[in-house]
Amino acid sequence: MPHLRQDVSAVEVEDGMVLLDERTGRYYQVNGSGAVVLGALLGGGGEEEAADALTERYDVDRERALADVGRIVRQLRATGLVTP
């Protein structure tokens, strides 16, 4: 289950979420669906729970939600914002 690195801060904003990598000083912005996924993960859920949150919030089927969650998690890992 992915978690934000200890030195990454997350703040919800009107249209998503902003992440600050305190090591580099870089900011990252995620849209509303990305914020739903991050919220589920930060709340202790895994990718399945994040997909459930997407299907509850948006008109998307489960397969698409799981694919989207996987893509978001891969992007977060690639930027080094989350740990496995």
CSV table of N, CA, C and O in Angstrom, one decimal:
chain,number,residue,atom,x,y,z
A,1,MET,N,0.8,-1.2,0.0
A,1,MET,CA,0.0,0.0,0.0
A,1,MET,C,0.9,1.2,0.0
A,1,MET,O,1.7,1.4,0.9
A,2,PRO,N,0.7,2.1,-1.0
A,2,PRO,CA,1.6,3.3,-1.0
A,2,PRO,C,1.3,4.3,0.0
A,2,PRO,O,0.1,4.5,0.4
A,3,HIS,N,2.3,5.0,0.5
A,3,HIS,CA,2.1,6.1,1.5
A,3,HIS,C,3.0,7.3,1.0
A,3,HIS,O,4.0,7.1,0.4
A,4,LEU,N,2.5,8.5,1.3
A,4,LEU,CA,3.4,9.7,1.0
A,4,LEU,C,4.7,9.6,1.8
A,4,LEU,O,4.7,9.1,3.0
A,5,ARG,N,5.8,10.0,1.2
A,5,ARG,CA,7.0,10.0,2.0
A,5,ARG,C,6.8,11.0,3.1
A,5,ARG,O,6.0,11.9,3.1
A,6,GLN,N,7.6,10.8,4.1
A,6,GLN,CA,7.5,11.6,5.4
A,6,GLN,C,7.7,13.0,5.1
A,6,GLN,O,7.2,13.9,5.8
A,7,ASP,N,8.5,13.4,4.1
A,7,ASP,CA,8.9,14.8,3.9
A,7,ASP,C,8.0,15.4,2.7
A,7,ASP,O,8.4,16.3,2.1
A,8,VAL,N,6.9,14.8,2.5
A,8,VAL,CA,5.9,15.3,1.5
A,8,VAL,C,4.7,15.8,2.2
A,8,VAL,O,4.1,15.0,3.0
A,9,SER,N,4.3,17.0,2.0
A,9,SER,CA,3.1,17.6,2.6
A,9,SER,C,2.0,17.6,1.5
A,9,SER,O,2.2,17.9,0.4
A,10,ALA,N,0.7,17.4,2.0
A,10,ALA,CA,-0.4,17.4,1.1
A,10,ALA,C,-1.5,18.4,1.7
A,10,ALA,O,-1.8,18.3,2.9
A,11,VAL,N,-2.0,19.2,0.8
A,11,VAL,CA,-3.1,20.1,1.2
A,11,VAL,C,-4.2,20.1,0.1
A,11,VAL,O,-3.9,20.2,-1.1
A,12,GLU,N,-5.4,19.9,0.6
A,12,GLU,CA,-6.6,20.0,-0.3
A,12,GLU,C,-6.8,21.4,-0.7
A,12,GLU,O,-6.8,22.3,0.1
A,13,VAL,N,-7.1,21.6,-2.0
A,13,VAL,CA,-7.5,22.9,-2.6
A,13,VAL,C,-8.8,22.7,-3.3
A,13,VAL,O,-9.3,21.6,-3.4
A,14,GLU,N,-9.4,23.8,-3.7
A,14,GLU,CA,-10.7,23.8,-4.3
A,14,GLU,C,-10.9,22.7,-5.5
A,14,GLU,O,-11.9,22.0,-5.6
A,15,ASP,N,-9.9,22.6,-6.3
A,15,ASP,CA,-10.0,21.7,-7.5
A,15,ASP,C,-9.1,20.5,-7.4
A,15,ASP,O,-8.8,20.0,-8.5
A,16,GLY,N,-8.7,20.1,-6.3
A,16,GLY,CA,-7.8,18.9,-6.2
A,16,GLY,C,-7.0,18.9,-4.9
A,16,GLY,O,-7.4,19.2,-3.8
A,17,MET,N,-5.6,18.7,-5.1
A,17,MET,CA,-4.7,18.7,-4.0
A,17,MET,C,-3.4,19.1,-4.5
A,17,MET,O,-3.0,18.9,-5.6
A,18,VAL,N,-2.6,19.8,-3.6
A,18,VAL,CA,-1.3,20.2,-3.9
A,18,VAL,C,-0.3,19.5,-2.9
A,18,VAL,O,-0.6,19.4,-1.7
A,19,LEU,N,0.7,19.0,-3.5
A,19,LEU,CA,1.8,18.3,-2.7
A,19,LEU,C,3.1,19.1,-2.8
A,19,LEU,O,3.4,19.6,-3.8
A,20,LEU,N,3.8,19.1,-1.7
A,20,LEU,CA,5.1,19.8,-1.6
A,20,LEU,C,6.1,18.8,-1.2
A,20,LEU,O,6.0,18.1,-0.2
A,21,ASP,N,7.1,18.6,-2.1
A,21,ASP,CA,8.2,17.8,-1.8
A,21,ASP,C,9.2,18.7,-1.0
A,21,ASP,O,9.9,19.5,-1.6
A,22,GLU,N,9.3,18.5,0.3
A,22,GLU,CA,10.1,19.4,1.1
A,22,GLU,C,11.6,19.2,0.9
A,22,GLU,O,12.4,20.1,1.2
A,23,ARG,N,12.0,18.1,0.3
A,23,ARG,CA,13.4,17.9,0.0
A,23,ARG,C,13.9,18.8,-1.1
A,23,ARG,O,15.0,19.3,-1.1
A,24,THR,N,13.0,18.9,-2.2
A,24,THR,CA,13.4,19.6,-3.4
A,24,THR,C,12.7,21.0,-3.5
A,24,THR,O,13.2,21.8,-4.3
A,25,GLY,N,11.7,21.2,-2.7
A,25,GLY,CA,10.9,22.5,-2.8
A,25,GLY,C,10.0,22.5,-4.0
A,25,GLY,O,9.4,23.5,-4.2
A,26,ARG,N,9.8,21.4,-4.6
A,26,ARG,CA,8.9,21.3,-5.8
A,26,ARG,C,7.5,21.1,-5.3
A,26,ARG,O,7.2,20.3,-4.4
A,27,TYR,N,6.5,21.7,-6.0
A,27,TYR,CA,5.1,21.6,-5.8
A,27,TYR,C,4.5,20.7,-6.9
A,27,TYR,O,5.0,20.8,-8.1
A,28,TYR,N,3.5,19.9,-6.6
A,28,TYR,CA,2.8,19.1,-7.6
A,28,TYR,C,1.3,19.3,-7.3
A,28,TYR,O,0.9,19.4,-6.2
A,29,GLN,N,0.6,19.4,-8.4
A,29,GLN,CA,-0.9,19.6,-8.2
A,29,GLN,C,-1.6,18.4,-8.9
A,29,GLN,O,-1.2,18.0,-10.0
A,30,VAL,N,-2.6,17.8,-8.2
A,30,VAL,CA,-3.4,16.7,-8.7
A,30,VAL,C,-4.8,17.3,-8.8
A,30,VAL,O,-5.2,18.1,-8.0
A,31,ASN,N,-5.5,16.8,-9.8
A,31,ASN,CA,-6.9,17.2,-10.1
A,31,ASN,C,-7.8,16.5,-9.1
A,31,ASN,O,-7.4,15.8,-8.2
A,32,GLY,N,-9.1,16.7,-9.3
A,32,GLY,CA,-10.1,16.2,-8.3
A,32,GLY,C,-10.1,14.7,-8.2
A,32,GLY,O,-10.2,14.2,-7.1
A,33,SER,N,-10.0,14.0,-9.3
A,33,SER,CA,-10.0,12.5,-9.2
A,33,SER,C,-8.7,12.0,-8.5
A,33,SER,O,-8.7,11.1,-7.8
A,34,GLY,N,-7.6,12.7,-8.8
A,34,GLY,CA,-6.3,12.4,-8.2
A,34,GLY,C,-6.4,12.6,-6.7
A,34,GLY,O,-5.9,11.8,-5.9
A,35,ALA,N,-7.1,13.7,-6.3
A,35,ALA,CA,-7.3,14.0,-4.9
A,35,ALA,C,-8.1,12.9,-4.2
A,35,ALA,O,-7.9,12.5,-3.0
A,36,VAL,N,-9.1,12.4,-4.9
A,36,VAL,CA,-10.0,11.3,-4.3
A,36,VAL,C,-9.1,10.1,-4.1
A,36,VAL,O,-9.2,9.5,-3.0
A,37,VAL,N,-8.3,9.8,-5.0
A,37,VAL,CA,-7.4,8.6,-4.9
A,37,VAL,C,-6.4,8.8,-3.7
A,37,VAL,O,-6.3,8.0,-2.9
A,38,LEU,N,-5.8,10.0,-3.7
A,38,LEU,CA,-4.8,10.3,-2.6
A,38,LEU,C,-5.5,10.3,-1.3
A,38,LEU,O,-5.0,9.7,-0.3
A,39,GLY,N,-6.7,10.8,-1.2
A,39,GLY,CA,-7.5,10.8,0.1
A,39,GLY,C,-7.7,9.4,0.6
A,39,GLY,O,-7.6,9.1,1.8
A,40,ALA,N,-8.1,8.5,-0.3
A,40,ALA,CA,-8.3,7.1,0.1
A,40,ALA,C,-7.0,6.5,0.5
A,40,ALA,O,-7.0,5.8,1.6
A,41,LEU,N,-5.9,6.7,-0.2
A,41,LEU,CA,-4.7,6.1,0.2
A,41,LEU,C,-4.2,6.7,1.5
A,41,LEU,O,-3.7,6.0,2.4
A,42,LEU,N,-4.3,8.0,1.7
A,42,LEU,CA,-3.9,8.7,3.0
A,42,LEU,C,-4.7,8.2,4.1
A,42,LEU,O,-4.3,8.3,5.3
A,43,GLY,N,-5.9,7.9,3.8
A,43,GLY,CA,-6.8,7.4,4.9
A,43,GLY,C,-6.6,5.9,5.3
A,43,GLY,O,-7.3,5.4,6.1
A,44,GLY,N,-5.6,5.3,4.7
A,44,GLY,CA,-5.2,4.0,5.1
A,44,GLY,C,-5.7,2.9,4.1
A,44,GLY,O,-5.5,1.7,4.3
A,45,GLY,N,-6.4,3.3,3.1
A,45,GLY,CA,-6.9,2.3,2.1
A,45,GLY,C,-5.8,2.0,1.1
A,45,GLY,O,-4.8,2.6,1.0
A,46,GLY,N,-6.1,0.9,0.3
A,46,GLY,CA,-5.3,0.5,-0.7
A,46,GLY,C,-5.8,0.9,-2.1
A,46,GLY,O,-6.8,1.7,-2.2
A,47,GLU,N,-5.3,0.4,-3.1
A,47,GLU,CA,-5.8,0.7,-4.5
A,47,GLU,C,-7.2,0.3,-4.7
A,47,GLU,O,-7.9,1.0,-5.4
A,48,GLU,N,-7.6,-0.8,-4.1
A,48,GLU,CA,-9.0,-1.3,-4.3
A,48,GLU,C,-10.0,-0.2,-3.6
A,48,GLU,O,-11.0,0.1,-4.2
A,49,GLU,N,-9.6,0.3,-2.5
A,49,GLU,CA,-10.5,1.2,-1.8
A,49,GLU,C,-10.5,2.6,-2.6
A,49,GLU,O,-11.5,3.3,-2.6
A,50,ALA,N,-9.3,2.9,-3.1
A,50,ALA,CA,-9.3,4.1,-3.9
A,50,ALA,C,-10.2,4.0,-5.2
A,50,ALA,O,-10.8,5.0,-5.5
A,51,ALA,N,-10.2,2.9,-5.8
A,51,ALA,CA,-11.0,2.6,-6.9
A,51,ALA,C,-12.5,2.7,-6.5
A,51,ALA,O,-13.3,3.3,-7.3
A,52,ASP,N,-12.8,2.2,-5.4
A,52,ASP,CA,-14.2,2.3,-4.9
A,52,ASP,C,-14.6,3.7,-4.7
A,52,ASP,O,-15.7,4.1,-5.0
A,53,ALA,N,-13.7,4.5,-4.1
A,53,ALA,CA,-14.0,6.0,-3.9
A,53,ALA,C,-14.2,6.7,-5.2
A,53,ALA,O,-15.1,7.5,-5.3
A,54,LEU,N,-13.4,6.3,-6.3
A,54,LEU,CA,-13.6,6.9,-7.6
A,54,LEU,C,-15.0,6.6,-8.2
A,54,LEU,O,-15.7,7.4,-8.7
A,55,THR,N,-15.4,5.3,-8.0
A,55,THR,CA,-16.7,4.9,-8.6
A,55,THR,C,-17.9,5.5,-7.9
A,55,THR,O,-18.9,5.8,-8.4
A,56,GLU,N,-17.7,5.8,-6.6
A,56,GLU,CA,-18.7,6.5,-5.8
A,56,GLU,C,-18.8,8.0,-6.2
A,56,GLU,O,-19.9,8.5,-6.2
A,57,ARG,N,-17.7,8.6,-6.5
A,57,ARG,CA,-17.7,10.0,-6.7
A,57,ARG,C,-18.0,10.4,-8.2
A,57,ARG,O,-18.6,11.4,-8.5
A,58,TYR,N,-17.5,9.5,-9.1
A,58,TYR,CA,-17.6,9.8,-10.6
A,58,TYR,C,-18.4,8.7,-11.3
A,58,TYR,O,-18.4,7.6,-10.8
A,59,ASP,N,-18.9,9.0,-12.4
A,59,ASP,CA,-19.6,8.0,-13.3
A,59,ASP,C,-18.5,7.2,-14.1
A,59,ASP,O,-18.3,7.5,-15.2
A,60,VAL,N,-17.9,6.3,-13.4
A,60,VAL,CA,-16.8,5.5,-14.0
A,60,VAL,C,-17.0,4.0,-13.5
A,60,VAL,O,-17.4,3.8,-12.4
A,61,ASP,N,-16.8,3.1,-14.4
A,61,ASP,CA,-16.9,1.7,-14.0
A,61,ASP,C,-15.6,1.2,-13.3
A,61,ASP,O,-14.6,1.9,-13.3
A,62,ARG,N,-15.8,0.1,-12.6
A,62,ARG,CA,-14.7,-0.3,-11.7
A,62,ARG,C,-13.4,-0.6,-12.4
A,62,ARG,O,-12.3,-0.3,-11.9
A,63,GLU,N,-13.5,-1.2,-13.6
A,63,GLU,CA,-12.3,-1.5,-14.3
A,63,GLU,C,-11.5,-0.3,-14.7
A,63,GLU,O,-10.3,-0.2,-14.5
A,64,ARG,N,-12.2,0.7,-15.1
A,64,ARG,CA,-11.6,2.0,-15.5
A,64,ARG,C,-11.0,2.7,-14.2
A,64,ARG,O,-9.9,3.2,-14.2
A,65,ALA,N,-11.8,2.6,-13.1
A,65,ALA,CA,-11.3,3.2,-11.9
A,65,ALA,C,-10.0,2.5,-11.4
A,65,ALA,O,-9.0,3.2,-11.0
A,66,LEU,N,-9.9,1.2,-11.5
A,66,LEU,CA,-8.7,0.5,-11.1
A,66,LEU,C,-7.5,0.8,-11.9
A,66,LEU,O,-6.4,1.0,-11.4
A,67,ALA,N,-7.8,1.0,-13.2
A,67,ALA,CA,-6.7,1.4,-14.2
A,67,ALA,C,-6.2,2.8,-13.8
A,67,ALA,O,-5.0,3.0,-13.8
A,68,ASP,N,-7.2,3.7,-13.6
A,68,ASP,CA,-6.8,5.1,-13.2
A,68,ASP,C,-6.0,5.1,-12.0
A,68,ASP,O,-5.0,5.9,-11.9
A,69,VAL,N,-6.4,4.4,-11.0
A,69,VAL,CA,-5.7,4.4,-9.7
A,69,VAL,C,-4.3,3.9,-9.9
A,69,VAL,O,-3.3,4.4,-9.4
A,70,GLY,N,-4.2,2.8,-10.6
A,70,GLY,CA,-2.8,2.2,-10.9
A,70,GLY,C,-1.9,3.3,-11.6
A,70,GLY,O,-0.8,3.4,-11.3
A,71,ARG,N,-2.5,4.0,-12.6
A,71,ARG,CA,-1.7,5.0,-13.3
A,71,ARG,C,-1.3,6.1,-12.3
A,71,ARG,O,-0.2,6.6,-12.4
A,72,ILE,N,-2.2,6.6,-11.5
A,72,ILE,CA,-1.9,7.7,-10.5
A,72,ILE,C,-0.8,7.2,-9.6
A,72,ILE,O,0.1,8.0,-9.3
A,73,VAL,N,-0.9,6.0,-9.1
A,73,VAL,CA,0.1,5.5,-8.1
A,73,VAL,C,1.4,5.4,-8.8
A,73,VAL,O,2.5,5.7,-8.2
A,74,ARG,N,1.5,4.9,-10.0
A,74,ARG,CA,2.7,4.8,-10.8
A,74,ARG,C,3.4,6.2,-11.0
A,74,ARG,O,4.6,6.3,-10.8
A,75,GLN,N,2.5,7.2,-11.3
A,75,GLN,CA,3.1,8.5,-11.4
A,75,GLN,C,3.6,9.1,-10.1
A,75,GLN,O,4.7,9.7,-10.1
A,76,LEU,N,2.9,8.8,-9.0
A,76,LEU,CA,3.4,9.3,-7.7
A,76,LEU,C,4.7,8.6,-7.4
A,76,LEU,O,5.6,9.2,-6.8
A,77,ARG,N,4.8,7.3,-7.7
A,77,ARG,CA,6.1,6.6,-7.4
A,77,ARG,C,7.2,7.1,-8.3
A,77,ARG,O,8.3,7.3,-7.8
A,78,ALA,N,6.9,7.4,-9.6
A,78,ALA,CA,7.9,7.9,-10.5
A,78,ALA,C,8.5,9.2,-10.0
A,78,ALA,O,9.7,9.5,-10.2
A,79,THR,N,7.6,10.1,-9.4
A,79,THR,CA,8.1,11.4,-8.9
A,79,THR,C,8.8,11.2,-7.6
A,79,THR,O,9.3,12.2,-7.1
A,80,GLY,N,8.7,10.1,-7.0
A,80,GLY,CA,9.3,9.8,-5.6
A,80,GLY,C,8.5,10.4,-4.5
A,80,GLY,O,9.0,10.5,-3.4
A,81,LEU,N,7.2,10.7,-4.7
A,81,LEU,CA,6.4,11.3,-3.7
A,81,LEU,C,5.8,10.2,-2.7
A,81,LEU,O,5.4,10.5,-1.6
A,82,VAL,N,5.7,9.0,-3.2
A,82,VAL,CA,5.2,7.9,-2.3
A,82,VAL,C,6.2,6.8,-2.2
A,82,VAL,O,7.1,6.6,-3.0
A,83,THR,N,6.0,6.1,-1.1
A,83,THR,CA,6.9,4.9,-0.9
A,83,THR,C,6.0,3.7,-1.2
A,83,THR,O,4.7,3.8,-1.0
A,84,PRO,N,6.6,2.6,-1.6
A,84,PRO,CA,5.7,1.4,-1.9
A,84,PRO,C,4.9,0.9,-0.8
A,84,PRO,O,5.1,1.2,0.4
